[in-house]
mmCIF file of C-alpha atoms and ligand atoms in Angstrom:
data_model
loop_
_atom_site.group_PDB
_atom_site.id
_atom_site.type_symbol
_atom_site.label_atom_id
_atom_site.label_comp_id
_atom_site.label_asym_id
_atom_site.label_seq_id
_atom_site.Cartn_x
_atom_site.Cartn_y
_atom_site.Cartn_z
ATOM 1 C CA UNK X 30 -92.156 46.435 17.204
ATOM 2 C CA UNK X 31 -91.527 49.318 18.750
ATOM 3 C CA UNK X 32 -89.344 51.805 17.852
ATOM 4 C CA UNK X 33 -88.242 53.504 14.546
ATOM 5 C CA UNK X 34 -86.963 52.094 11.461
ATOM 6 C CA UNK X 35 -84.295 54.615 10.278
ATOM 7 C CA UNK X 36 -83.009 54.259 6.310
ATOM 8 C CA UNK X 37 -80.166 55.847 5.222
ATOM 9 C CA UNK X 38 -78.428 55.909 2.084
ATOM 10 C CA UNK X 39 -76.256 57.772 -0.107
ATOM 11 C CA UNK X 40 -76.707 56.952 -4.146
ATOM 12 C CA UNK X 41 -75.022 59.319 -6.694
ATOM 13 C CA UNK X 42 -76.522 56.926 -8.893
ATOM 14 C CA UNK X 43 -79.407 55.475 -7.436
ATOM 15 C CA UNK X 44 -79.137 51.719 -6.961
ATOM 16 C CA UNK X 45 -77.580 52.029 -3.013
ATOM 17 C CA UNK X 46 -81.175 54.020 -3.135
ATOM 18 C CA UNK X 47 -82.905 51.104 -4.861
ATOM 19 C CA UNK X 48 -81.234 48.225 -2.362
ATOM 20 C CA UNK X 49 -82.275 50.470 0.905
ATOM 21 C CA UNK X 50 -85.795 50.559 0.032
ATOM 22 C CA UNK X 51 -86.004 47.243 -0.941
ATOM 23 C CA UNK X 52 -84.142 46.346 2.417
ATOM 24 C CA UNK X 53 -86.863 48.621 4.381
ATOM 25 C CA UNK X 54 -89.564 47.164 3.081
ATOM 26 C CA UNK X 55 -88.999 43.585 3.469
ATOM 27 C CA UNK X 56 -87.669 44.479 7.085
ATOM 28 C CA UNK X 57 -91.237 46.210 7.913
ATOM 29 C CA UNK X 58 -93.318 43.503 6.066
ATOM 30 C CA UNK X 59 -92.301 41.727 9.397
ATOM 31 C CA UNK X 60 -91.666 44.033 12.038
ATOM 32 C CA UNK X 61 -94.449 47.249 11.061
ATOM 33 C CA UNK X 62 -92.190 49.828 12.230
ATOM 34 C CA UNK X 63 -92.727 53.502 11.271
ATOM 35 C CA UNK X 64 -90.363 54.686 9.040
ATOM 36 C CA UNK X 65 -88.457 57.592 8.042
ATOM 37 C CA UNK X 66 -86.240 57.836 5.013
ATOM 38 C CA UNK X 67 -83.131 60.064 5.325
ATOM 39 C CA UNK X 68 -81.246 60.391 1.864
ATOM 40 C CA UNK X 69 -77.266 61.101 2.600
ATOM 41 C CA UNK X 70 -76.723 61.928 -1.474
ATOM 42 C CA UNK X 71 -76.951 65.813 -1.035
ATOM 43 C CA UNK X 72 -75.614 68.622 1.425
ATOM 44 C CA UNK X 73 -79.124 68.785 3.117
ATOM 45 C CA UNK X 74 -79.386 64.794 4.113
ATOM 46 C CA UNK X 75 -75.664 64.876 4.989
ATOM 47 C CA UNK X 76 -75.312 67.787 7.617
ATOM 48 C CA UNK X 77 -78.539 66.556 9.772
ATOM 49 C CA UNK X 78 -77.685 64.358 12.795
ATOM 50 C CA UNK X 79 -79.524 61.468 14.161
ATOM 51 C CA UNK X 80 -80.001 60.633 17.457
ATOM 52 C CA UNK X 81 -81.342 57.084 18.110
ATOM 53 C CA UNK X 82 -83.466 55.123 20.511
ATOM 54 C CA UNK X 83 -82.593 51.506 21.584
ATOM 55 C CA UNK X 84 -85.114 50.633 20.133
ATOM 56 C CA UNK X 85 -84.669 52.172 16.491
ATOM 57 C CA UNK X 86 -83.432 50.374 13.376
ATOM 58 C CA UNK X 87 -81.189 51.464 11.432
ATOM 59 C CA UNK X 88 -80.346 50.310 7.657
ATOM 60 C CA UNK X 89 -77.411 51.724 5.973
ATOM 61 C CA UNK X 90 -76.892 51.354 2.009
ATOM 62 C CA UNK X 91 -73.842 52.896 0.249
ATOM 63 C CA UNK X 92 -71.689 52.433 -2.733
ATOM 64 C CA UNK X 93 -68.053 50.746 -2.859
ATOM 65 C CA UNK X 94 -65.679 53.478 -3.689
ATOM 66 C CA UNK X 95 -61.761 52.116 -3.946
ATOM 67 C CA UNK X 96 -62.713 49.191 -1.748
ATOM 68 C CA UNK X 97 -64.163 51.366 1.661
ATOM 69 C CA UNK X 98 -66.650 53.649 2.103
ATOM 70 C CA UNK X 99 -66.975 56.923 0.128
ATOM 71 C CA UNK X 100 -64.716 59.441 2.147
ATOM 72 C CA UNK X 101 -67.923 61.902 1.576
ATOM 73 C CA UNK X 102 -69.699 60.171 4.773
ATOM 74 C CA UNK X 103 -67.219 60.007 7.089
ATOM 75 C CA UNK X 104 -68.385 63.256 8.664
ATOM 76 C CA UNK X 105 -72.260 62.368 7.917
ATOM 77 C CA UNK X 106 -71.419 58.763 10.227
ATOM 78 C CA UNK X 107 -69.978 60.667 12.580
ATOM 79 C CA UNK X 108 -72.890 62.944 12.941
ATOM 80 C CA UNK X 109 -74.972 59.102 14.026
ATOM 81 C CA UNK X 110 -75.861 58.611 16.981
ATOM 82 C CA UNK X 111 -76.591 54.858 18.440
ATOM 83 C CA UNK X 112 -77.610 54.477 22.033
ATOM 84 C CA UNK X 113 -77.433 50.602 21.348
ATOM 85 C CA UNK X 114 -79.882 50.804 18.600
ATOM 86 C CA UNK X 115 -79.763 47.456 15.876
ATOM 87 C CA UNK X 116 -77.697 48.606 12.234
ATOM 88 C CA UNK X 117 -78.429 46.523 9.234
ATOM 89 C CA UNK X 118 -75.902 47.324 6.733
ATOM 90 C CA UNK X 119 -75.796 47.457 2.721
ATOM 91 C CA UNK X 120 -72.261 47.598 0.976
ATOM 92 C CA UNK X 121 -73.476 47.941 -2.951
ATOM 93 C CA UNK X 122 -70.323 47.594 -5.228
ATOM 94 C CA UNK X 123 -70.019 47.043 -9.312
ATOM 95 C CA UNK X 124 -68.547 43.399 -9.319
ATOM 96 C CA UNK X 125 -65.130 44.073 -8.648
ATOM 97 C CA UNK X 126 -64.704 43.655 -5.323
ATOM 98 C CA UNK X 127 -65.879 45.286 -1.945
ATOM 99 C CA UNK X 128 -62.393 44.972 -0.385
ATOM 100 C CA UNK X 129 -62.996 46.659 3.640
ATOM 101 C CA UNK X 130 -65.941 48.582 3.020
ATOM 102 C CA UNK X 131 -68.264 46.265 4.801
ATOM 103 C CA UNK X 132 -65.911 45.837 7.488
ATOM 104 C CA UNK X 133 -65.002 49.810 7.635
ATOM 105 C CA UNK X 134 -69.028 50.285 7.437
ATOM 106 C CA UNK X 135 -69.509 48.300 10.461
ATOM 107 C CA UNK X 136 -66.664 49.167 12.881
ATOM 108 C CA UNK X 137 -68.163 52.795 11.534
ATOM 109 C CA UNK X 138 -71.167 52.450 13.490
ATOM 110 C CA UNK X 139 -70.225 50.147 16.281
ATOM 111 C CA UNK X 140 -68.039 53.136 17.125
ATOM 112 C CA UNK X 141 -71.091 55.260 16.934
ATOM 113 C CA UNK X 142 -73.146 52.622 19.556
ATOM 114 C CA UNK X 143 -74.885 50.741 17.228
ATOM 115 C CA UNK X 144 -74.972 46.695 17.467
ATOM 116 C CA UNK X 145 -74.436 45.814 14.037
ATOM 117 C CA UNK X 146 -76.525 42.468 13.375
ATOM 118 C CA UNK X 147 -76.597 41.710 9.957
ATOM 119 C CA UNK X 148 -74.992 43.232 6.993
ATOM 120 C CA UNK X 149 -74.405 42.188 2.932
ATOM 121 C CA UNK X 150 -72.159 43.076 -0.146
ATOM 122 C CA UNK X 151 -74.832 43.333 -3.080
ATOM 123 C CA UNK X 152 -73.986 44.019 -6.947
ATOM 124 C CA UNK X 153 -75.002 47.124 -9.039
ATOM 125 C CA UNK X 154 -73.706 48.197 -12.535
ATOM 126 C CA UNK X 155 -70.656 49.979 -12.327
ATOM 127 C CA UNK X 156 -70.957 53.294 -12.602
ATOM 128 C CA UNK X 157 -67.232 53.730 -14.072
ATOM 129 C CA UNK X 158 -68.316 51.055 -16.670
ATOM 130 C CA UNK X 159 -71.905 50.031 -17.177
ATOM 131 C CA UNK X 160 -71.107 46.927 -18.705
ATOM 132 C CA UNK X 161 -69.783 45.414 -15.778
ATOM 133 C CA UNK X 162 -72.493 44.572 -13.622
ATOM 134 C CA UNK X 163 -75.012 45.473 -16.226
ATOM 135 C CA UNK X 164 -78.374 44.678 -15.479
ATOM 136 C CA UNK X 165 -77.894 44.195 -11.519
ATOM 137 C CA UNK X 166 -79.476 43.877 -9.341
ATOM 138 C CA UNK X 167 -81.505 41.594 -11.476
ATOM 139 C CA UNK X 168 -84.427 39.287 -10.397
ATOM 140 C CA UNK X 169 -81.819 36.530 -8.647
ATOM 141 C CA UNK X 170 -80.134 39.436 -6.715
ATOM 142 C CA UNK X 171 -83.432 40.995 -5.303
ATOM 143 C CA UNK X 172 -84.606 37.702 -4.393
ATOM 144 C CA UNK X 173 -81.214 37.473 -2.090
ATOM 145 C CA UNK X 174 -82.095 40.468 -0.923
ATOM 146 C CA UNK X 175 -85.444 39.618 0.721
ATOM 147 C CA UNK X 176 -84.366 36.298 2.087
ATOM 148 C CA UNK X 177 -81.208 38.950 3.547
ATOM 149 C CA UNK X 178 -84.574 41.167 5.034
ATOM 150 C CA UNK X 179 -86.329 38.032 6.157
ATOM 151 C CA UNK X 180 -83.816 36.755 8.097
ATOM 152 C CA UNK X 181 -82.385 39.965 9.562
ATOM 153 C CA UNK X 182 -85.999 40.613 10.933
ATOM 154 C CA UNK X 183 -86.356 37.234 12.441
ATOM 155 C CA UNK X 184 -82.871 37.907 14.202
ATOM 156 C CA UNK X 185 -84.614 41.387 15.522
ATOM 157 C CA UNK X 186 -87.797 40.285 16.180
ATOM 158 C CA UNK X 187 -85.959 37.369 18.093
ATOM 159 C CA UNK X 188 -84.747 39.425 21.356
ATOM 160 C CA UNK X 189 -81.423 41.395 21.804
ATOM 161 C CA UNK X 190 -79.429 41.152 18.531
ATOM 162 C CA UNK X 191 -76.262 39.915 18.502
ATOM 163 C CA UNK X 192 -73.126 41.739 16.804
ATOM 164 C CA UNK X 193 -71.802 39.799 13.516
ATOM 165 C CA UNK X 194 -68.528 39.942 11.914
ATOM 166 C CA UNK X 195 -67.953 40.681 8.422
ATOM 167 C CA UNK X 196 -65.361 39.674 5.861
ATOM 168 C CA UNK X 197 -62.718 42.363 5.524
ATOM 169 C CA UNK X 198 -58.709 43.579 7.089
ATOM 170 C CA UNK X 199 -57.542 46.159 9.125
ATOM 171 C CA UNK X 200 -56.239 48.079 7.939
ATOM 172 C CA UNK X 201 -58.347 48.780 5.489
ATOM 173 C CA UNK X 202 -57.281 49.117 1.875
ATOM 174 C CA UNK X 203 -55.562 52.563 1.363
ATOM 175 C CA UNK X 204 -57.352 55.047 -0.594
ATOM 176 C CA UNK X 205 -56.093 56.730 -3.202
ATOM 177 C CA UNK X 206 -54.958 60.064 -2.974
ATOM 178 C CA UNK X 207 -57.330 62.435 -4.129
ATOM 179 C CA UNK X 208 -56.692 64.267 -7.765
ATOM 180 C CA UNK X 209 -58.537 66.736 -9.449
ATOM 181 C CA UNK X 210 -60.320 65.220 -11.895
ATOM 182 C CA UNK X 211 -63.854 66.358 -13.182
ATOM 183 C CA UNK X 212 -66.139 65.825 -16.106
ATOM 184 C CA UNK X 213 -66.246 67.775 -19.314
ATOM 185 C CA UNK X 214 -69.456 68.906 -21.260
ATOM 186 C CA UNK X 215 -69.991 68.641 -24.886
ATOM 187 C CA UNK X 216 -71.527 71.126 -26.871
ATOM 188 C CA UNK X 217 -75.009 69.175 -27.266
ATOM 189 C CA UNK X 218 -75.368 70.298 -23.452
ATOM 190 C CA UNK X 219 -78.811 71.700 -23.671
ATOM 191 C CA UNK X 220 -78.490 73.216 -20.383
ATOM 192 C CA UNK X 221 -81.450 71.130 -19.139
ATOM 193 C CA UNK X 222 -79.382 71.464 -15.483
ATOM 194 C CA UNK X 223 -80.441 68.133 -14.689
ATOM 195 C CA UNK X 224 -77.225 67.663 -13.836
ATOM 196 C CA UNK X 225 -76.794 70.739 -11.513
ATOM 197 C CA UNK X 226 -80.046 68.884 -9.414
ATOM 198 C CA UNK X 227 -78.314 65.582 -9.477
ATOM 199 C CA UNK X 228 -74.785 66.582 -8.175
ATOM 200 C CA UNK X 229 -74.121 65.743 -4.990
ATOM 201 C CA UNK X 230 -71.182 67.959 -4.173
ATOM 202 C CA UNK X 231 -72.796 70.785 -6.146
ATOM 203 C CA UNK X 232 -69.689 71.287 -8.162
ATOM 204 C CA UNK X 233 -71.517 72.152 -11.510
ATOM 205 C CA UNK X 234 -72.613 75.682 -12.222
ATOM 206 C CA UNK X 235 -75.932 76.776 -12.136
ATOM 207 C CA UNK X 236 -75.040 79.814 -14.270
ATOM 208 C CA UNK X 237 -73.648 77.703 -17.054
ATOM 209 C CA UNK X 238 -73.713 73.714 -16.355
ATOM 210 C CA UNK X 239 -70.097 73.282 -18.530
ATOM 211 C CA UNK X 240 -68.267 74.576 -15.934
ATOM 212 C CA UNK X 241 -67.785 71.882 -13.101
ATOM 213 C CA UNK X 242 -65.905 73.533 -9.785
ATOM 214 C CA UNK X 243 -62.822 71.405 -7.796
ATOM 215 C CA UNK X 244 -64.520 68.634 -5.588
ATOM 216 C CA UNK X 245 -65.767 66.559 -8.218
ATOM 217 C CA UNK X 246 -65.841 62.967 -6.554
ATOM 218 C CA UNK X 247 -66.232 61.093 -9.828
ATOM 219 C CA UNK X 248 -70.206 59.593 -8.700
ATOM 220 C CA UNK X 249 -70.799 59.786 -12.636
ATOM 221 C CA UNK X 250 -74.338 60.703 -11.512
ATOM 222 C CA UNK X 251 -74.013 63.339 -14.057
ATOM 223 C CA UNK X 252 -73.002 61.419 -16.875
ATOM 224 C CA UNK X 253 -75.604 59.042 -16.302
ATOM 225 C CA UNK X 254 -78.431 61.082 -16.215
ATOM 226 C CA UNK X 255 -77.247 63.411 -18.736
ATOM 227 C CA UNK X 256 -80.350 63.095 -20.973
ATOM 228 C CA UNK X 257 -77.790 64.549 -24.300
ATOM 229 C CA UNK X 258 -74.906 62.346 -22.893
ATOM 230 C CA UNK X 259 -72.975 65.896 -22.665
ATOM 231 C CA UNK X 260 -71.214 64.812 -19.595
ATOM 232 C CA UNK X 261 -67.868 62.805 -19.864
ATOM 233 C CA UNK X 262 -64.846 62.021 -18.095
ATOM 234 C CA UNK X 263 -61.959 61.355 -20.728
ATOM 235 C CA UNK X 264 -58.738 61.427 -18.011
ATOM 236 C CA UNK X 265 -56.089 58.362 -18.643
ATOM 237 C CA UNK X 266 -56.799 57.618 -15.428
ATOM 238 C CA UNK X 267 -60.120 56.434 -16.256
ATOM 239 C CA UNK X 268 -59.208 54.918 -19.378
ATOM 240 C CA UNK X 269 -57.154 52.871 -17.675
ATOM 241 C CA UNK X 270 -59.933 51.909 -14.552
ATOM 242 C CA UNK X 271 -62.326 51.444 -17.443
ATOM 243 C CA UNK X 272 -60.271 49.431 -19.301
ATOM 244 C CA UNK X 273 -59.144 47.254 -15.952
ATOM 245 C CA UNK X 274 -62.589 46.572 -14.979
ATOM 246 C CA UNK X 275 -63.969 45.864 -18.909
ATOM 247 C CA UNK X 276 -61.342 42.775 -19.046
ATOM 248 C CA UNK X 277 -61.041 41.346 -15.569
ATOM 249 C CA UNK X 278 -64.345 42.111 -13.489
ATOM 250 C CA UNK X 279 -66.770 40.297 -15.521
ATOM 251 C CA UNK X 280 -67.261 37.270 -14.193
ATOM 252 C CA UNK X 281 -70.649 37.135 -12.050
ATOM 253 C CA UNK X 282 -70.432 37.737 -8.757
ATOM 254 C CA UNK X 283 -73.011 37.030 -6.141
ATOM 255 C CA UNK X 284 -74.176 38.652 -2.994
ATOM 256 C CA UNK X 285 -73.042 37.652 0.243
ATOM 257 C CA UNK X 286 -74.681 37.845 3.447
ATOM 258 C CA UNK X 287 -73.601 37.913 7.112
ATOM 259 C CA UNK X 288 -76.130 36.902 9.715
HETATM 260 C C1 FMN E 317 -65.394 56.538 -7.582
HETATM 261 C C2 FMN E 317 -65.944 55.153 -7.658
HETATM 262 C C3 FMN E 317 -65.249 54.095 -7.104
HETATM 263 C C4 FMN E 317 -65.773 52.803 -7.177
HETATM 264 N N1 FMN E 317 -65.080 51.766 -6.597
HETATM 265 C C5 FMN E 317 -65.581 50.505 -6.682
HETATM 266 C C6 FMN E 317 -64.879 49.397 -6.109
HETATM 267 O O1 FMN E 317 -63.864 49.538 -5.439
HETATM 268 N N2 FMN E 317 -65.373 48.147 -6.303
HETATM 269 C C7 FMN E 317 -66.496 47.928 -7.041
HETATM 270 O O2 FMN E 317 -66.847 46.761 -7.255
HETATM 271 N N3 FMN E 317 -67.248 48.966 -7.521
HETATM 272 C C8 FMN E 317 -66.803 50.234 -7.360
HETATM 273 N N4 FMN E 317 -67.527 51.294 -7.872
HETATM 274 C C9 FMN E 317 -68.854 51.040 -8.431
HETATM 275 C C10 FMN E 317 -69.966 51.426 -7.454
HETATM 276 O O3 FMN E 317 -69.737 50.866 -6.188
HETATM 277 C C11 FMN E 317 -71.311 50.947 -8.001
HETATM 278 O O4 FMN E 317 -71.490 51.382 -9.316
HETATM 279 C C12 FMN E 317 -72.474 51.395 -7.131
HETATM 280 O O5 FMN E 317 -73.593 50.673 -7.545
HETATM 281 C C13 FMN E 317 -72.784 52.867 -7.245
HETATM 282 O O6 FMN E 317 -73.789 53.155 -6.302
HETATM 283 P P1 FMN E 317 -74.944 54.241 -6.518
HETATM 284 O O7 FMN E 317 -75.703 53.787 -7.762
HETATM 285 O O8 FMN E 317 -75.772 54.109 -5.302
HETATM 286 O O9 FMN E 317 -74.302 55.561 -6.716
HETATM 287 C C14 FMN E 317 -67.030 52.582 -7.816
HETATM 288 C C15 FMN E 317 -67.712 53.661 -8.373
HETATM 289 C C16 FMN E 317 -67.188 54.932 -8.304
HETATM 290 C C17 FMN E 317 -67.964 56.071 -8.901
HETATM 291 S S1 SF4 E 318 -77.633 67.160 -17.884
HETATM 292 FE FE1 SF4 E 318 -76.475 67.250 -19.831
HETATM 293 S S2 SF4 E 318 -77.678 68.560 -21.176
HETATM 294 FE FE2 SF4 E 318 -78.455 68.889 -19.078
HETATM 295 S S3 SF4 E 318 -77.256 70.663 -18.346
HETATM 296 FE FE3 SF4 E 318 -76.147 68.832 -17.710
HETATM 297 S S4 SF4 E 318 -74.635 68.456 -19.349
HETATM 298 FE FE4 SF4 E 318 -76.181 69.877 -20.163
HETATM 299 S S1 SF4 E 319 -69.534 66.660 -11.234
HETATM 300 FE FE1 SF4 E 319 -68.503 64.997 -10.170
HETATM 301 S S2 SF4 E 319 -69.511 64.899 -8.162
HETATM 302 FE FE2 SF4 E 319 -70.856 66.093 -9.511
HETATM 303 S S3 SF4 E 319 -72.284 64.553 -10.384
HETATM 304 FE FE3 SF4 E 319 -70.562 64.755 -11.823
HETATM 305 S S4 SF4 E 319 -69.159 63.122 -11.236
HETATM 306 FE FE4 SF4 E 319 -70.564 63.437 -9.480
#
């Protein structure tokens, strides 16, 4: 086809990374699009803008935050440009729920002239507690996944895509008000600054990694990758999330597609 295939994602802690690969390689196995890769995690990615042909694809992948999508790309989307180009979109959430993010992706980048044809709510671990979700996306979810490509390229490949609708309410759920809450750093920190690298608000000092500036957004991308396990959040109001999802988010969910 002709055209660019455009893959965006932003992935504090790398599976919205995993799922838009994936995506942009089953959709090129059938359309052989040249592709470029923009990664919306740090400053750099975030401040470019993108101006589309008609013809470009675009695939979108982000995480769930509180049920929408992260406040941290609302200036990135804004930055999109459409021109009528095709979105596929990728809501990735930790088995709770994904609320209006799907919906608040889409209407996102209809407003910004993309038609949105396909889109899907896919599970990762939960980065506010790995056991819920652990071990997605497994073998079953990837599997979804490239049926999700396979058919979304058919649709393309098929003539003028039409728009779908996604599950979802407007208004969408209300977000929390922010509070300043950021991670703390136990004394096995080997100053490895591993963390520093992997921050996407780079909040955390360069000059001493213990000491974690306001604007945390609470990715736990640090306390994932912390190879000492250093990095901790130990707020009640985490406790409490932590504890909320431990006891009533385990049941399996399953990813749903829109087509
Ligand atoms: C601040 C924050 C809020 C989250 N809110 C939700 C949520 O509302 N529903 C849900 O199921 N998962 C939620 N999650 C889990 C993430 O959506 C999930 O772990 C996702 O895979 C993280 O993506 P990433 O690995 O690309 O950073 C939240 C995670 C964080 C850090
Ligand atoms: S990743 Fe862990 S050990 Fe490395 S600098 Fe950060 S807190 Fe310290
Ligand atoms: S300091 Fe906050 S924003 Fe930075 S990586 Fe850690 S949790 Fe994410």
């Amino acid at each position: 086809m002709n055209g660019t295939l455009h893959i965006l994602f932003f992935s504090p802690t790398h599976s919205s990374r995993g799922i838009a690969l994936a995506l942009g390689d089953g959709l090129n196995a059938a359309l052989g699009m040249p592709q470029k890769n923009r990664d919306l995690t740090f400053p750099a990615g975030r401040e470019k803008s993108l101006n589309c042909a008609p013809d470009d694809i675009l695939v979108f992948a982000f995480p769930v935050y509180g049920g929408r999508v992260p406040r941290t790309l609302e200036a990135p989307l804004s930055r999109l440009r459409g021109n009528g180009a095709t979105a596929v979109i990728a809501a990735v959430y930790g088995n709770r729920d994904y609320d209006d993010a799907l919906l608040e992706a889409a209407d996102l980048l209809t407003r910004q002239g993309f038609t949105v044809t396909a889109a899907g709510a896919f599970i990762a671990e939960h980065s506010v507690a790995p056991s819920v979700g652990a071990g997605r996306p497994d073998a079953a979810d990837m599997a979804a996944l490239t049926d999700f490509a396979r058919r979304a390229a058919a649709k393309i490949a098929a003539g003028k895509p039409t728009p779908i609708s996604v599950k979802g309410k407007r208004p969408y759920k209300d977000r929390k008000p922010a509070t300043d809450v950021r991670p703390k750093t136990a004394d096995s920190c080997t100053r490895c600054m591993i963390c520093v690298a992997g921050c996407p608000m780079r909040v955390i000092s360069r000059d001493d990694p213990a000491v974690v500036a306001e604007g945390c957004i609470r990715c736990r991308a640090c306390v994932k990758f912390c190879p000492e396990r250093a990095k901790f959040f130990d707020d009640a109001e985490t406790a409490k999330i932590r504890e909320m999802l431990e006891s009533k988010c385990l049941t399996r969910r399953e990813p749903e597609l829109f087509l």
